Tab-separated table of C-alpha atoms and ligand atoms in Angstrom:
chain	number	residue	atom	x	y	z
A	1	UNK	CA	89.281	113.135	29.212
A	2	UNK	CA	87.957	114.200	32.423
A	3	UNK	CA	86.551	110.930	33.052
A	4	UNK	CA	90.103	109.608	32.983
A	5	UNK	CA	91.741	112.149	35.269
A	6	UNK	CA	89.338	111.135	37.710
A	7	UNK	CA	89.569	107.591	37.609
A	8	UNK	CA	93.774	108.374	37.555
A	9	UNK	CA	93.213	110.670	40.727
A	10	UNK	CA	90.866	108.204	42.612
A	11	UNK	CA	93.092	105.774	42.144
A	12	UNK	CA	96.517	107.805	43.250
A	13	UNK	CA	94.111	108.257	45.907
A	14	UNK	CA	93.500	104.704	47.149
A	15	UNK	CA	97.203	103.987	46.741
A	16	UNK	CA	97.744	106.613	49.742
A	17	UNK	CA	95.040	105.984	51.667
A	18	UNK	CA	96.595	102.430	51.530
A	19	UNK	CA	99.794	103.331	52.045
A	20	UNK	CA	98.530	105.538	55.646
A	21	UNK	CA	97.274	102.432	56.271
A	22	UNK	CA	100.189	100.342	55.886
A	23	UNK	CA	102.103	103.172	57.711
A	24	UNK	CA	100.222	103.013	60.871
A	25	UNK	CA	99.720	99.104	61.208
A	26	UNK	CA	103.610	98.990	61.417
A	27	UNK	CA	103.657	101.435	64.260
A	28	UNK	CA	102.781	100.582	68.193
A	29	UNK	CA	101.569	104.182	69.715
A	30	UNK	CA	102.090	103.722	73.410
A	31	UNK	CA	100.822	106.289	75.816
A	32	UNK	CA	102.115	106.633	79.212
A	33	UNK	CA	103.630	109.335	82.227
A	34	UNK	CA	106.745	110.189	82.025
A	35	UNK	CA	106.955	110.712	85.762
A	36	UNK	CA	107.508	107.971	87.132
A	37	UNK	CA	111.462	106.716	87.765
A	38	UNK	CA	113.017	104.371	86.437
A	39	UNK	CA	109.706	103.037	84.469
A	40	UNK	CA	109.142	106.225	82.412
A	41	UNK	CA	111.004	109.911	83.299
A	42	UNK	CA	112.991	112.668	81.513
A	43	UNK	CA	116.799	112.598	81.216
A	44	UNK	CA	117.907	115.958	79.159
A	45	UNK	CA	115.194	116.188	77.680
A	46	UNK	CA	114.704	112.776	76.515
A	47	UNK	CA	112.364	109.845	77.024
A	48	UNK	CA	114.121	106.867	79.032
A	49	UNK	CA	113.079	104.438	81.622
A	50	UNK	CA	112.319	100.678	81.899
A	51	UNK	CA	109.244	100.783	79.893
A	52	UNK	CA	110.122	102.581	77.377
A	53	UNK	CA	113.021	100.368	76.601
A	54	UNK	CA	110.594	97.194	77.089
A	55	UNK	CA	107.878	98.937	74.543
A	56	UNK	CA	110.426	99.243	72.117
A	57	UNK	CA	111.662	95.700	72.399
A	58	UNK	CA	108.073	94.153	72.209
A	59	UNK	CA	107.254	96.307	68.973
A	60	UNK	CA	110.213	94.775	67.206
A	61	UNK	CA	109.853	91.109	68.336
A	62	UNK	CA	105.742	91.836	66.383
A	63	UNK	CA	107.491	93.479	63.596
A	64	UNK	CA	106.432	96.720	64.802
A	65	UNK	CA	107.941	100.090	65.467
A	66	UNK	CA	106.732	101.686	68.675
A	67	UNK	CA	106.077	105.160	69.098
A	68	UNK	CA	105.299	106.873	72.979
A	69	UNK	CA	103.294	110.194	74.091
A	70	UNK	CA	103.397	111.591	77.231
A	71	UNK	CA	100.251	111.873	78.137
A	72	UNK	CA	99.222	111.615	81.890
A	73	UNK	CA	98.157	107.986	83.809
A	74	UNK	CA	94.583	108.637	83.285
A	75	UNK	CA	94.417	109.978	79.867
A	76	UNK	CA	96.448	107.562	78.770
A	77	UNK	CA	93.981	104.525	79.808
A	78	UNK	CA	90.993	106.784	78.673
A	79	UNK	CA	92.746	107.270	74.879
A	80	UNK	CA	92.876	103.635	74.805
A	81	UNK	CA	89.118	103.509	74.293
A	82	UNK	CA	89.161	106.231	71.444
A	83	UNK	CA	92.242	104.590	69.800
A	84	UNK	CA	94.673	107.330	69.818
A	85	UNK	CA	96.725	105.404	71.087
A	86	UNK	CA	97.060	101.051	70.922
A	87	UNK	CA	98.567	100.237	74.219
A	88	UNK	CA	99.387	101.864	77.430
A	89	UNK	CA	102.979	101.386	78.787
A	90	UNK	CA	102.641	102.844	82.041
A	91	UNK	CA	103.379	100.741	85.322
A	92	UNK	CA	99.954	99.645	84.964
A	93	UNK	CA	99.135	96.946	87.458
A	94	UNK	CA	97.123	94.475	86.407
A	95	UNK	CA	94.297	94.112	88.711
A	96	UNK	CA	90.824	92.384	88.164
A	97	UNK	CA	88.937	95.459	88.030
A	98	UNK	CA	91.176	96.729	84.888
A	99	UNK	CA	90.901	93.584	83.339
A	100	UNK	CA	87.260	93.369	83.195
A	101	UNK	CA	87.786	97.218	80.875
A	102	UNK	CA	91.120	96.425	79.401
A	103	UNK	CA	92.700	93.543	78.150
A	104	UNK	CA	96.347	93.628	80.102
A	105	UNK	CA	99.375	91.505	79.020
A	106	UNK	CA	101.135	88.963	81.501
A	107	UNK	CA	102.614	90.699	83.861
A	108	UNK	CA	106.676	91.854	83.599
A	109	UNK	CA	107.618	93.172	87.108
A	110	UNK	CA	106.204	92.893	90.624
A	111	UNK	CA	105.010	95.724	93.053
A	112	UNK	CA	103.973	96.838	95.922
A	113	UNK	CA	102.542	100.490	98.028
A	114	UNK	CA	104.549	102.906	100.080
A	115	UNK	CA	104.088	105.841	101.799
A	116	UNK	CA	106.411	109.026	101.178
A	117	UNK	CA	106.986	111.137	104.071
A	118	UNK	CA	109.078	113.925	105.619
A	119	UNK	CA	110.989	111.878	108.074
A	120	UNK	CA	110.853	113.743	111.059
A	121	UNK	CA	106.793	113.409	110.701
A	122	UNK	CA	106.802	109.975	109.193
A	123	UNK	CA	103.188	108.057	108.486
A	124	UNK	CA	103.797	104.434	108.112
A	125	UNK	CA	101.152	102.253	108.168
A	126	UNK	CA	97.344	102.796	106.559
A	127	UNK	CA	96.007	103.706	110.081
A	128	UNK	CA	98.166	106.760	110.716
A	129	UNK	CA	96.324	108.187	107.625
A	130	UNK	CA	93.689	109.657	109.511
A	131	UNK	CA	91.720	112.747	109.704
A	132	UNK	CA	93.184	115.866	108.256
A	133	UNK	CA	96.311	113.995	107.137
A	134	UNK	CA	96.598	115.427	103.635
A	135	UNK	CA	97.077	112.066	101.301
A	136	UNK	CA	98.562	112.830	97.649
A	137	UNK	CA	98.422	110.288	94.662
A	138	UNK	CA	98.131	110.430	91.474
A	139	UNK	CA	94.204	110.424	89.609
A	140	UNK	CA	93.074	106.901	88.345
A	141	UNK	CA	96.173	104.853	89.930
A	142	UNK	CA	95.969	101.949	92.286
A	143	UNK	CA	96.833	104.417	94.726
A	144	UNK	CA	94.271	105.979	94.518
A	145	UNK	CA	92.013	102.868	95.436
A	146	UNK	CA	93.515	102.469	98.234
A	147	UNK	CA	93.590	105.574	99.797
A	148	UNK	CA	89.816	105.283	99.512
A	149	UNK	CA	89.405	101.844	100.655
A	150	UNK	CA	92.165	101.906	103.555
A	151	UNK	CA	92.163	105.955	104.557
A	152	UNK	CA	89.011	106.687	104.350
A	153	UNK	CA	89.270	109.869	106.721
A	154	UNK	CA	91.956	111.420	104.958
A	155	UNK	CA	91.952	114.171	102.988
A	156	UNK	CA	93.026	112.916	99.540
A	157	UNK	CA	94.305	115.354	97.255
A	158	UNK	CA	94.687	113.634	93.704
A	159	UNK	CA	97.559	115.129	91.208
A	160	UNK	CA	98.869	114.889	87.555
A	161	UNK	CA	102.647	114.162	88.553
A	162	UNK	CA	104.160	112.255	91.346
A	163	UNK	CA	107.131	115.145	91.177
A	164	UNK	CA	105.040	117.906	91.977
A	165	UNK	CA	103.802	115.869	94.871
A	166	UNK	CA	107.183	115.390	95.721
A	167	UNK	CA	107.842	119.295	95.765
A	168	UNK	CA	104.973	120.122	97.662
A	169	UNK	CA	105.389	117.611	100.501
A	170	UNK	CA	108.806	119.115	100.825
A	171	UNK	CA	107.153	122.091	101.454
A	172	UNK	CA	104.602	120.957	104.019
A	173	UNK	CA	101.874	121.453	101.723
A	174	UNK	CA	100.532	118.174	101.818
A	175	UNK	CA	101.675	115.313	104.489
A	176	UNK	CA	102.703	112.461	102.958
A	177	UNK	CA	102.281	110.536	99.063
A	178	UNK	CA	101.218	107.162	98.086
A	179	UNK	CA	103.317	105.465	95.448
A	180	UNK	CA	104.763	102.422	94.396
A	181	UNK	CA	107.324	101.228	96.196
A	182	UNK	CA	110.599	100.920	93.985
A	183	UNK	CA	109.983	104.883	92.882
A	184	UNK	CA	109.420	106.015	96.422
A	185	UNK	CA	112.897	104.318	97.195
A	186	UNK	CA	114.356	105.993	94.058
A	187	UNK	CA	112.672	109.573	94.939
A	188	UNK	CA	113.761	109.045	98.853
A	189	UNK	CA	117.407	108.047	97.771
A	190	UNK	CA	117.632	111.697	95.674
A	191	UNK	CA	115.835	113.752	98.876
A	192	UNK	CA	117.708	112.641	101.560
A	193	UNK	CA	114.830	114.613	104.081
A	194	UNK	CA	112.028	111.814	102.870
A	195	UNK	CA	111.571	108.524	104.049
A	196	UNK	CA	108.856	105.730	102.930
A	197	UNK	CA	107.616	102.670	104.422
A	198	UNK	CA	105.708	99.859	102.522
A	199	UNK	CA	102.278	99.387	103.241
A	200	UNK	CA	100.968	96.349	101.155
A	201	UNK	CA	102.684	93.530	99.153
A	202	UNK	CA	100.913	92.840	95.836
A	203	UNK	CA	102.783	90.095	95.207
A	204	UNK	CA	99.696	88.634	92.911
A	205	UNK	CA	99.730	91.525	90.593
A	206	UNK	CA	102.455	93.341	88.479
A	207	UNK	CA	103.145	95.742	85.707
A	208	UNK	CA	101.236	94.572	82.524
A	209	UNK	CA	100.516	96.681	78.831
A	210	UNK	CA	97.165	97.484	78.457
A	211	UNK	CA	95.185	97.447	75.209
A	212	UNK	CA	91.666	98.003	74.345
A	213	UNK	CA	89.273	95.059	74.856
A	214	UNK	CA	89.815	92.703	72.018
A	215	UNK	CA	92.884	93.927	70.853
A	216	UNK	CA	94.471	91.953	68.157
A	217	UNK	CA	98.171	92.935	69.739
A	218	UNK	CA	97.897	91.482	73.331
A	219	UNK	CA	98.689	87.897	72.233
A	220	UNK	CA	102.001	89.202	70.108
A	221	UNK	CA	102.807	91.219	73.121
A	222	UNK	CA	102.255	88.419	75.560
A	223	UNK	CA	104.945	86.432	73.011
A	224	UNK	CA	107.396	88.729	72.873
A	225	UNK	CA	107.094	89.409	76.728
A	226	UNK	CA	107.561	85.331	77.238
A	227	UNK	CA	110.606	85.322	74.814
A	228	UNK	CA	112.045	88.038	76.617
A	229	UNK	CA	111.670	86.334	79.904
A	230	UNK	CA	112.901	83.243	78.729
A	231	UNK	CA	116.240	84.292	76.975
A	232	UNK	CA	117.544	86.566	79.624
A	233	UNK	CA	116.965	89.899	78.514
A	234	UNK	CA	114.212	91.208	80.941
A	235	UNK	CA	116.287	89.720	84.107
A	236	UNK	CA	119.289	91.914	82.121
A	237	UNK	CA	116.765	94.917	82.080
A	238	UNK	CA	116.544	94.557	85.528
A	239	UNK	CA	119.987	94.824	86.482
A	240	UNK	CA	120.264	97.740	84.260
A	241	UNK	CA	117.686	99.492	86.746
A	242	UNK	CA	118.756	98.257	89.620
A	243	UNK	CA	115.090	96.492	90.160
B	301	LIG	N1	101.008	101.140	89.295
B	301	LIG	C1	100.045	102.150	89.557
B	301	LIG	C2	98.755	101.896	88.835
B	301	LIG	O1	98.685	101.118	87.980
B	301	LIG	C3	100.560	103.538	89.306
B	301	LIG	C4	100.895	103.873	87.920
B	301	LIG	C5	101.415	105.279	87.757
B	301	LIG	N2	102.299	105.289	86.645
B	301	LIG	C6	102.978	106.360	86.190
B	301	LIG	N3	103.782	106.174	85.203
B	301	LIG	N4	102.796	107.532	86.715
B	301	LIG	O2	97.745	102.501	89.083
């Protein structure tokens, strides 16, 4: 008798355990931070952005539902590697360092650097960085690179999110922020005392999705991205953003 309330428990068992794992092979878990306008941001409360929108659309076309967590630009790629997460949804520009310890999708928008700055103390190209100038970017971005390949004698100051930089270069606590260009133009457009200049085209690299080395999801993303080129609807996204 006992015997056979084991074997009926083991197996109710196995039937949930397969069911969990069903349940999360159906679901994309994208990390990313939500701080960056229009890619990823709050509106109300809620989740929006390009990305977002484009991580939803991608899950679907692989059969897939996707989930997000707001987790911070450098967690996020770090959580990759312990599989909390599958892919990373992030404005994450594909460069060849990152693709030698990720594997990145094609690439679904085109960037390049600016400088933020209070205008009536503007810094506008790499060499009016110098000493003392206090340089904010976020921790583990392309930004950050390059403030310590092109500035090396400033004084970078590395932060979580580009809105507190925002707020404290509006109150003279640091001098300027690095940042891609498009959300420099959006955060100079809603603080009409900033301006921002571009600093470098990187017209060879773009936005891509990371995943983990090997993932079995990059080539179904890299399909669904193609499609979505193809038949209009990421040209349509980019209307809707104004990109
Ligand atoms: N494109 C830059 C990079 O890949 C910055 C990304 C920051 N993204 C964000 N959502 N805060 O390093």
């Amino acid at each position: 008798m006992n015997r056979k309330i084991c074997t009926i428990l083991s197996g109710i068992m196995l039937f949930l355990l397969g069911c969990e794992d069903k349940k999360s092979s159906d679901i994309i878990k994208f990390g990313l931070s939500a701080d960056y306008p229009p890619f990823e941001y709050y509106e109300n409360g809620e989740l929006k952005g390009f990305d977002v929108e484009l991580g939803r659309i991608v899950a679907q076309e692989m059969g897939k539902k996707a989930e997000f967590e707001d987790m911070g630009f450098n967690a996020a790629l770090v959580a990759l590697n312990v599989d909390s997460i599958q892919a990373v949804i992030s404005t994450v520009t594909s460069t060849p360092e990152r693709r030698k310890n990720y594997d990145l999708s094609r690439c679904y928008y085109t960037e390049s650097l600016a400088i933020v700055y209070n205008i009536n103390e503007p810094y506008k190209t790499a060499t009016a960085l110098s000493k003392d100038v206090k340089v904010a970017c976020q921790l583990g971005t392309t930004m950050e690179f390059w403030v310590k390949k092109h500035a090396t004698d400033a004084n970078l100051i590395t932060m979580d999110k580009y809105p507190d930089m925002i707020e404290a270069l509006k109150a003279d606590q640091i001098d300027c922020v690095v940042m891609d260009t498009v959300q420099a133009k959006g955060f100079c457009a809603k603080n009409p005392g900033l301006g921002y200049s571009v600093i470098e085209q990187t017209d060879a690299e773009g936005y891509a999705i990371a995943f983990k080395k090997n993932s079995p999801l990059k080539d179904g993303a890299n399909a669904a991205i193609s499609k979505l080129e193809k038949n209009g609807w990421l040209a349509k996204l980019k209307a809707k953003y104004q990109l």
